[in-house]
Coordinates of C-alpha atoms and ligand atoms in Angstrom, one line a residue:
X1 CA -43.2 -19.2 6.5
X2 CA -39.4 -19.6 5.6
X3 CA -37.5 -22.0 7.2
X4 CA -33.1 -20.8 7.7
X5 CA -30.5 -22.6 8.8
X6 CA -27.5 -20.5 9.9
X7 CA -24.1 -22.0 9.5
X8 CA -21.8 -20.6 11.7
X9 CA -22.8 -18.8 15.5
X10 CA -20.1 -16.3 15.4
X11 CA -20.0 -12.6 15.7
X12 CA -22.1 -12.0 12.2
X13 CA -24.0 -15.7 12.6
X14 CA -25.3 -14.1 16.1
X15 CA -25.7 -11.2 14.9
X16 CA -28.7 -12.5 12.3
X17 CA -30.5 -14.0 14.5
X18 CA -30.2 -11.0 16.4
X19 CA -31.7 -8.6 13.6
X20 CA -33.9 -11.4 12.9
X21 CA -35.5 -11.0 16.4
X22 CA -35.0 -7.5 17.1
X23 CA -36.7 -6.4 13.8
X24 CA -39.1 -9.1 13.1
X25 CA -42.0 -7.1 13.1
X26 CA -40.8 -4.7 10.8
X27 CA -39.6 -8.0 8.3
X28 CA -42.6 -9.9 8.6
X29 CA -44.6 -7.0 7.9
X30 CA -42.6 -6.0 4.7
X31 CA -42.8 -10.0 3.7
X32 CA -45.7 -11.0 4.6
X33 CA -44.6 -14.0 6.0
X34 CA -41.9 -15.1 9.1
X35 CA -38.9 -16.4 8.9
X36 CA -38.4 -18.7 11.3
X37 CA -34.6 -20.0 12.2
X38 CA -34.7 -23.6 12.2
X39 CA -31.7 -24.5 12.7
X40 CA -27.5 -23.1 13.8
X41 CA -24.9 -25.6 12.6
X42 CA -21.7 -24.6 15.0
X43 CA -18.8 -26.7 16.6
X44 CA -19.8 -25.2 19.9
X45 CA -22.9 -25.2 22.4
X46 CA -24.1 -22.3 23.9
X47 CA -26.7 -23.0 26.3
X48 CA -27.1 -19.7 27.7
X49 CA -28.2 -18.1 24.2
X50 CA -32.2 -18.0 23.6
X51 CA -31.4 -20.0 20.4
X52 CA -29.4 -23.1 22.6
X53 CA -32.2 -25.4 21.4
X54 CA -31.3 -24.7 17.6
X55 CA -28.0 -25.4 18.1
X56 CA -27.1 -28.5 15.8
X57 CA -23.9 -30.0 14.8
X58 CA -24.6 -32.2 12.1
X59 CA -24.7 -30.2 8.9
X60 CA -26.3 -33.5 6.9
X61 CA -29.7 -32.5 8.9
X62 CA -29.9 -29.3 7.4
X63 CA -29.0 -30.4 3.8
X64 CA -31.8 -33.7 4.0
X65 CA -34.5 -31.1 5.9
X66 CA -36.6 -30.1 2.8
X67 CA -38.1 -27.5 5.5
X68 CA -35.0 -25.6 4.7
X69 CA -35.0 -23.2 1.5
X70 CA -32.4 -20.4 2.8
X71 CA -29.2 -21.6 4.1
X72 CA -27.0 -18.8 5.4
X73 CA -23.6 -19.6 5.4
X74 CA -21.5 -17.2 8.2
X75 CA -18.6 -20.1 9.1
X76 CA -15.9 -17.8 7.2
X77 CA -12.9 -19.3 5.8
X78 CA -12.9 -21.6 2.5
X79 CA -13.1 -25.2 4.1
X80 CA -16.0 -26.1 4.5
X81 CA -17.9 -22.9 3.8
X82 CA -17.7 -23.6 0.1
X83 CA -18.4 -27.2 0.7
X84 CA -21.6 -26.9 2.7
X85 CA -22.5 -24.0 0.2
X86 CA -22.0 -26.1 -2.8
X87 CA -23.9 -29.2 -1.2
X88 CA -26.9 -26.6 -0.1
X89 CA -27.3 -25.4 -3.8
X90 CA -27.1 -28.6 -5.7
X91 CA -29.9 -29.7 -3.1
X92 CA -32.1 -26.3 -4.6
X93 CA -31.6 -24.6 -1.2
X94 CA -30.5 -20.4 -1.4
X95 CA -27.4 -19.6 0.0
X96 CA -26.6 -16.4 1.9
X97 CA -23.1 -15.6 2.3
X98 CA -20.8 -12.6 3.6
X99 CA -17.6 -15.0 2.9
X100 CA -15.5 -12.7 0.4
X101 CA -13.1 -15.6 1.1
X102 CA -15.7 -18.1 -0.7
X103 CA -17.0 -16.1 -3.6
X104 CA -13.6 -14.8 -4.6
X105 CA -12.1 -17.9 -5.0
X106 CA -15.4 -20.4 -6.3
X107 CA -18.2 -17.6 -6.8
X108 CA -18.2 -18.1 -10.8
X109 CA -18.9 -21.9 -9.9
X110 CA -21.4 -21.4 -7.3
X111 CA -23.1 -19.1 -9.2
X112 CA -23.2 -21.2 -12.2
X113 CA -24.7 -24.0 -9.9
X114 CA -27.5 -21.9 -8.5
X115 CA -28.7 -21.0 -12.1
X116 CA -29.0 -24.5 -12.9
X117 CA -30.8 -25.4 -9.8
X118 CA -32.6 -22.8 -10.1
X119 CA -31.8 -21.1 -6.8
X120 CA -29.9 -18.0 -5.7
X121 CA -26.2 -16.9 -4.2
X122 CA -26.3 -13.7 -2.2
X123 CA -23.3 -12.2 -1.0
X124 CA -24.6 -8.8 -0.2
X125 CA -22.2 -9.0 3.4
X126 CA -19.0 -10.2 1.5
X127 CA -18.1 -6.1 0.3
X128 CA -18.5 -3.2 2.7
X129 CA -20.5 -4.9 5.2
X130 CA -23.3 -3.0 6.0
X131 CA -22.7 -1.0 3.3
X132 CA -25.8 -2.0 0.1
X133 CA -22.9 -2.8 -3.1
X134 CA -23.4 -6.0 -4.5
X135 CA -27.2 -4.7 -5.6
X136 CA -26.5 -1.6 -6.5
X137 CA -24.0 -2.6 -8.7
X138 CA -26.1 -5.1 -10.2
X139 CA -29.8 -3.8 -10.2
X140 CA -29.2 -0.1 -10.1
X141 CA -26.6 0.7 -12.2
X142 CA -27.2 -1.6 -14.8
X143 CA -28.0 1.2 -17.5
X144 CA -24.3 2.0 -16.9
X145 CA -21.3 0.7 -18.2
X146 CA -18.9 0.5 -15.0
X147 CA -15.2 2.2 -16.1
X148 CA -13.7 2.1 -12.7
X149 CA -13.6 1.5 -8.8
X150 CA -11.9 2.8 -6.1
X151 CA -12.5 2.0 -2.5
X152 CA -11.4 1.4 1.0
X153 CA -12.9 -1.6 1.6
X154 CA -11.0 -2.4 4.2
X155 CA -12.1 -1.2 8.2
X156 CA -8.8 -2.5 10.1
X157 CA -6.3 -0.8 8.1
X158 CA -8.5 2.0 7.6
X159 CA -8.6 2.2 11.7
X160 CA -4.9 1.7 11.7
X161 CA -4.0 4.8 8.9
X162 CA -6.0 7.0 10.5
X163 CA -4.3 6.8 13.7
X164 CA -1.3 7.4 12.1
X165 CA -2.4 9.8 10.4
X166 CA -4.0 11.9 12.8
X167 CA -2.1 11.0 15.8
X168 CA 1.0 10.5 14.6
X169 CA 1.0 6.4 16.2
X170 CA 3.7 4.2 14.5
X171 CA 2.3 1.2 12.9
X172 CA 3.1 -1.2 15.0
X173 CA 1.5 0.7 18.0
X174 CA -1.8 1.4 15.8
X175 CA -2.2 -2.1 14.9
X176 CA -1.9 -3.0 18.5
X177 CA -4.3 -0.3 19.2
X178 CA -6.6 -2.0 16.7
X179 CA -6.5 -5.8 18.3
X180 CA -7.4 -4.3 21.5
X181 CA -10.2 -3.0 20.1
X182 CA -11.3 -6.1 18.5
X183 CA -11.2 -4.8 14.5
X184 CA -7.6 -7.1 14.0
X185 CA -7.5 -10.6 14.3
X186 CA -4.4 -12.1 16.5
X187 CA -3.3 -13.1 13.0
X188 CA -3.9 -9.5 11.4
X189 CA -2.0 -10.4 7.9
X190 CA -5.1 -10.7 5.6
X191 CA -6.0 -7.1 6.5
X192 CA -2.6 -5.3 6.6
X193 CA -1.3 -7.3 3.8
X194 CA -4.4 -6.2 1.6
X195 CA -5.8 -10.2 1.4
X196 CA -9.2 -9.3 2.1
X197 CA -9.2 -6.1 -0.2
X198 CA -8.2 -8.3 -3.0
X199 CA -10.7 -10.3 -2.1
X200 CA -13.2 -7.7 -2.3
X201 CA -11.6 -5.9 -5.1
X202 CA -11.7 -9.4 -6.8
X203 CA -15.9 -9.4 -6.1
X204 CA -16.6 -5.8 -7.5
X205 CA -14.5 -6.0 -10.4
X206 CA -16.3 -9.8 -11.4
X207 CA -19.9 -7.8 -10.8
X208 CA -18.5 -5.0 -12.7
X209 CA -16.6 -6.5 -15.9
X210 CA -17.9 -10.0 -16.3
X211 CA -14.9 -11.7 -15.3
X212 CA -13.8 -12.9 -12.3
X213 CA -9.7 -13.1 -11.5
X214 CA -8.5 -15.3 -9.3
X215 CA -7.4 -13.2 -5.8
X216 CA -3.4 -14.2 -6.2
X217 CA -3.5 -12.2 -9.6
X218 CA -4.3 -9.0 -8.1
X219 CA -1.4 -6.7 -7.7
X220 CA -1.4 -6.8 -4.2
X221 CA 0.7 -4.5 -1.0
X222 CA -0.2 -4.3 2.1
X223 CA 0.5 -1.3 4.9
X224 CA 2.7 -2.4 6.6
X225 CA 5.7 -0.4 5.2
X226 CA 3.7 2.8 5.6
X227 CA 5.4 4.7 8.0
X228 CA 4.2 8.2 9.9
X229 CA 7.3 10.2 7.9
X230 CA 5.0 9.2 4.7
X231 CA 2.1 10.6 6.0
X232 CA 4.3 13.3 6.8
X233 CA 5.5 13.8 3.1
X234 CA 1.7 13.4 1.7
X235 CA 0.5 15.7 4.5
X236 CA 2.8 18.2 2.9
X237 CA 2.2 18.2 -0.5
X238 CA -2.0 18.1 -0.2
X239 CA -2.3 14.3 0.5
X240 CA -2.9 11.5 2.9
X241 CA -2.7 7.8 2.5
X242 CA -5.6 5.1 2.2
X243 CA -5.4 1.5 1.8
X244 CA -7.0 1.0 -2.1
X245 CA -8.7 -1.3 -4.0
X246 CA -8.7 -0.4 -7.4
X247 CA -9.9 -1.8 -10.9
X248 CA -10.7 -0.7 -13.9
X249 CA -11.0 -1.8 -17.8
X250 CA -7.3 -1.0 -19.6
X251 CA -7.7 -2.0 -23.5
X252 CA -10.5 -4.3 -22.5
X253 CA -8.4 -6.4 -19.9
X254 CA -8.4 -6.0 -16.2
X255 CA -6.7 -4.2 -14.0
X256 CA -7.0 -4.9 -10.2
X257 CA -5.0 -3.7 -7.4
X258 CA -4.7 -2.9 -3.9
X259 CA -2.2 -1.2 -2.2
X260 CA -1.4 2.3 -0.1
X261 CA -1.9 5.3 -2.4
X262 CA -2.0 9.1 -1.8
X263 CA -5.3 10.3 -2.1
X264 CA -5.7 14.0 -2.8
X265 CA -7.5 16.0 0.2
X266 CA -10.3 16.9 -2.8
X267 CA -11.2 13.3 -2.8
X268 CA -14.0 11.9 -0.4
X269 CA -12.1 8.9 0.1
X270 CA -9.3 11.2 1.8
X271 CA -11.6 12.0 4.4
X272 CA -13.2 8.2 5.5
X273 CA -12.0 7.5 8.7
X274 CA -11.6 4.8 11.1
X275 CA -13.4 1.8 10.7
X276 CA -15.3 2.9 7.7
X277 CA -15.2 2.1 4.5
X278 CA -16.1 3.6 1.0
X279 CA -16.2 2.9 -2.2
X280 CA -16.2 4.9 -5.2
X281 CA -17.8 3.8 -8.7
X282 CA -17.3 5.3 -12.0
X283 CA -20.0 5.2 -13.9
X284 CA -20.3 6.1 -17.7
X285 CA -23.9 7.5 -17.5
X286 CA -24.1 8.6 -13.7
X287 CA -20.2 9.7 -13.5
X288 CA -18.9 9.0 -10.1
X289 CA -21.1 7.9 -6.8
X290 CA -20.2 6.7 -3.2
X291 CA -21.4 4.7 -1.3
X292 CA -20.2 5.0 2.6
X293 CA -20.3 3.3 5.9
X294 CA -19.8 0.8 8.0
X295 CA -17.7 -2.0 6.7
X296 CA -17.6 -4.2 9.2
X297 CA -19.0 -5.0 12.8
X298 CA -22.0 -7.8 14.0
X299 CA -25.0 -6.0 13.1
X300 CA -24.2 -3.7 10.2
X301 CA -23.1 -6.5 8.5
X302 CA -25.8 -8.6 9.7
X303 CA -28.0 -6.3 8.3
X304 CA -27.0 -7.0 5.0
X305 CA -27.6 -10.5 5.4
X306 CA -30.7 -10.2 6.5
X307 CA -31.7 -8.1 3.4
X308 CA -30.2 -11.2 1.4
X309 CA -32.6 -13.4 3.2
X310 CA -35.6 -11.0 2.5
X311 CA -34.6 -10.7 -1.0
X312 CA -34.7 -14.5 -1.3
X313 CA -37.8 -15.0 0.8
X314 CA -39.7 -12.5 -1.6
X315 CA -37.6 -13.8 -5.0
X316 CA -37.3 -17.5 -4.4
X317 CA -35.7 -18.6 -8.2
X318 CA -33.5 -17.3 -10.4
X319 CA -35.9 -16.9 -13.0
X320 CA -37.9 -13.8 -10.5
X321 CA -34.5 -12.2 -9.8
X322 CA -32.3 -10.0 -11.6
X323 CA -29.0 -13.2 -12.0
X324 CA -25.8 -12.2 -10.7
X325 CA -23.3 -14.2 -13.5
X326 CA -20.1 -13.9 -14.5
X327 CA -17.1 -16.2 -15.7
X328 CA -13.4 -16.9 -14.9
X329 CA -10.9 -14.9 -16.5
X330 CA -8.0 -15.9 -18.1
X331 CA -4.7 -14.8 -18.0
X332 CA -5.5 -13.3 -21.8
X333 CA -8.3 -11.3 -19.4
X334 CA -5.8 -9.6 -17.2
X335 CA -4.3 -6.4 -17.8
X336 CA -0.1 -5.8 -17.6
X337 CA 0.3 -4.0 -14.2
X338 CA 2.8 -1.6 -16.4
X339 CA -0.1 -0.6 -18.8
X340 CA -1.4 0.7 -15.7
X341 CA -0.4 4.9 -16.2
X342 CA -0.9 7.1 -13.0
X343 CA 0.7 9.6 -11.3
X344 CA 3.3 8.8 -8.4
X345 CA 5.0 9.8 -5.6
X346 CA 8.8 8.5 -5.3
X347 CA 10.0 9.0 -2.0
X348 CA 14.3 9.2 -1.8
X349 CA 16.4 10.5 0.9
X350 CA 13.5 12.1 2.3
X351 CA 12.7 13.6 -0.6
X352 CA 10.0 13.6 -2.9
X353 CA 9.2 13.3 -6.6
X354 CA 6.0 13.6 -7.9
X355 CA 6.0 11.9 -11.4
X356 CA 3.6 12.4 -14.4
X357 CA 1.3 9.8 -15.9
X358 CA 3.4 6.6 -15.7
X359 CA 3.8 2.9 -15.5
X360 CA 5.7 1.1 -12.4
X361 CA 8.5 0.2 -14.3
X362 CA 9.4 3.8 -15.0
X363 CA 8.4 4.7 -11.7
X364 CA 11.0 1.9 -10.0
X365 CA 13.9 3.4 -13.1
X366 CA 13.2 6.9 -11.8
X367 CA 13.6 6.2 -8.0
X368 CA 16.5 4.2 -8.6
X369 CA 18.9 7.1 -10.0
X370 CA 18.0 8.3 -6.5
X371 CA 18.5 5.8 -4.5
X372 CA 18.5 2.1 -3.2
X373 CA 16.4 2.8 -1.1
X374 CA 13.1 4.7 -2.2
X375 CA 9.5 3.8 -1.7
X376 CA 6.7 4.8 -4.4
X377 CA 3.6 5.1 -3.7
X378 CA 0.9 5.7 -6.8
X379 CA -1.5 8.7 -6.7
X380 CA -5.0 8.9 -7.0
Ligands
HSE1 N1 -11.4 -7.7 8.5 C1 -12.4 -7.0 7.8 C2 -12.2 -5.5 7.9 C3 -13.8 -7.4 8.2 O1 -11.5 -5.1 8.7 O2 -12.8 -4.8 7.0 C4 -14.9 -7.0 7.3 O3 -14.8 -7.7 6.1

């Protein structure tokens, strides 16, 4: 038998110990063992939950219970997530994670400090959710060098442009749309300023070239001047508009970006919707795949979690697994956001231009002998 502590009883926390319970025939049976939750580390009580006699608040009883070997972090947020993670591993337990916020900023070191205890760091849940990416990535297409990714890995914003785009809703009234429905936070900024794409752009790019930049160097721009006139414009010329995480290899340094692009209609990404999330991986052996669905949400993502867990449970050290590694970039790493060539779309007095291959500084030159005021948006 395995012996978890969750940290954290929130929406995803709840929902593993809901998957837990609701499939633990079919996970016992595939493991040949139980995993038994031992122990939920939250600030709050909840007596009326079947797991109110789990409920600790102490996190040193978890860290000093030797019974414990999976430790599944779901507190969100970098304080003390990335404390209690780090504590867990230099004390040879596993940690499960879906904290893009935690292994963006301190995953190289984490990872480092699991190799040398000899445990793992699973962050299946940190990129699309639900969606299997983190594995893929680095089990399945490790015959392949990666040359590029493009995805929405964002639910919220994805909600919030396809109400604009298909219903015509301003931003403002789509984002409120979206709180009522419980995909924005009250404090929407990381999603509709792109903060959690970067931070999952940040993630794939690290699995995919080695090097992990630090989220503030990603060339970052949120939605929220996207307005329904621009959906208008792509609409026109064969394109809509998706919030995109991009990164690729340019001259051997690294390129990562998010921010609204048009996306031709030809494109599958064009045509996820809503909540949902994709993401697209160039690959130079299997050209492109994609994988789809949901992003976000309790189970979905708790489902990936749980397949962490199961992973671990069969896979205790580092020396069974396939290792997840990579190192912090340097500055000498990154790639000039103007060796970045692509083909844009200026918008000018409700015009537009769309440009050949170029950089953004040519781009910004070209819109200017327009006008002061112009908006460009970089195609796909
Ligand atoms: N706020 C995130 C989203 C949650 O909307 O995609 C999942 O990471």
């Amino acid at each position: 038998m395995k012996k978890i502590a969750i940290l954290g009883f929130g929406v995803v926390g709840s929902g593993v110990a809901e998957v837990l319970t609701q499939n633990k025939k079919i996970i016992e049976s595939k493991l040949n063992e139980e995993i038994e939750i031992k122990y939920i580390l939250d600030l709050r009580d909840f007596p009326d939950s079947p797991f109110a006699d789990k409920v600790i608040h102490d996190f040193d009883i978890i860290l000093n219970d030797s019974e414990i070997s999976i430790v599944v972090e779901m507190m969100g947020g970098s304080h003390p997530a990335y404390d209690f993670s780090k504590a867990s591993l230099l004390a040879g337990k596993n940690v499960v994670t879906s904290n893009k916020e935690v292994v963006a900023k301190f995953g190289t070191e984490l990872l480092q400090i699991a190799k040398e205890n000899n445990v793992r760091y699973l962050f299946e849940a940190s990129v699309g959710g639900g969606i299997p990416i983190i594995r893929p990535i680095n089990n399945d297409l490790v015959s392949n060098k990666i040359t590029g990714i493009d995805g929405i890995l964002n639910g919220t914003t994805n909600y919030i442009l396809t109400q604009m785009n298909e219903n015509g809703t301003s931003f403002a009234d789509a984002l409120k749309d979206a709180q009522a429905k419980g995909y924005a936070e009250a404090d929407p900024t990381a999603d509709v300023e792109g903060i959690d794409a970067a931070r999952k752009i940040v993630i794939l790019s690290s699995l995919s070239f080695g090097k992990c930049i630090s989220p503030e160097k990603v060339s970052r721009q949120g939605i929220t001047q996207v307005s329904t006139e621009d959906f208008e414009i792509a609409k026109s010329l064969g394109y809509t508009i998706k919030l995109i995480g991009h990164a690729e290899l340019i001259n051997g340094k690294i390129l990562a970006t998010v921010s609204p692009r048009f996306i031709p209609l030809s494109n599958p990404l064009a045509h996820i919707s809503d909540v949902y999330n994709g993401i697209l991986v160039e690959a130079n052996m299997l050209d492109k795949v994609l994988f789809y669905g949901k992003g976000a949400g309790k189970l979905p993502t708790a489902s990936a979690v749980v397949a962490d867990i199961m992973d671990i449970a069969q896979k205790m050290s580092n020396e069974q697994a396939p290792i997840i590694e990579w190192t912090n970039a340097t500055d000498e790493d990154i790639a000039d956001i103007n060796d970045y060539l692509c083909k844009r779309c200026i918008i000018a007095n409700g015009e537009a231009i769309i440009t050949e291959k170029i950089n953004l500084a040519d781009a910004e030159k070209i819109a200017a002998s327009y006008s002061a005021n112009y908006k460009i948006y970089s195609i796909l």
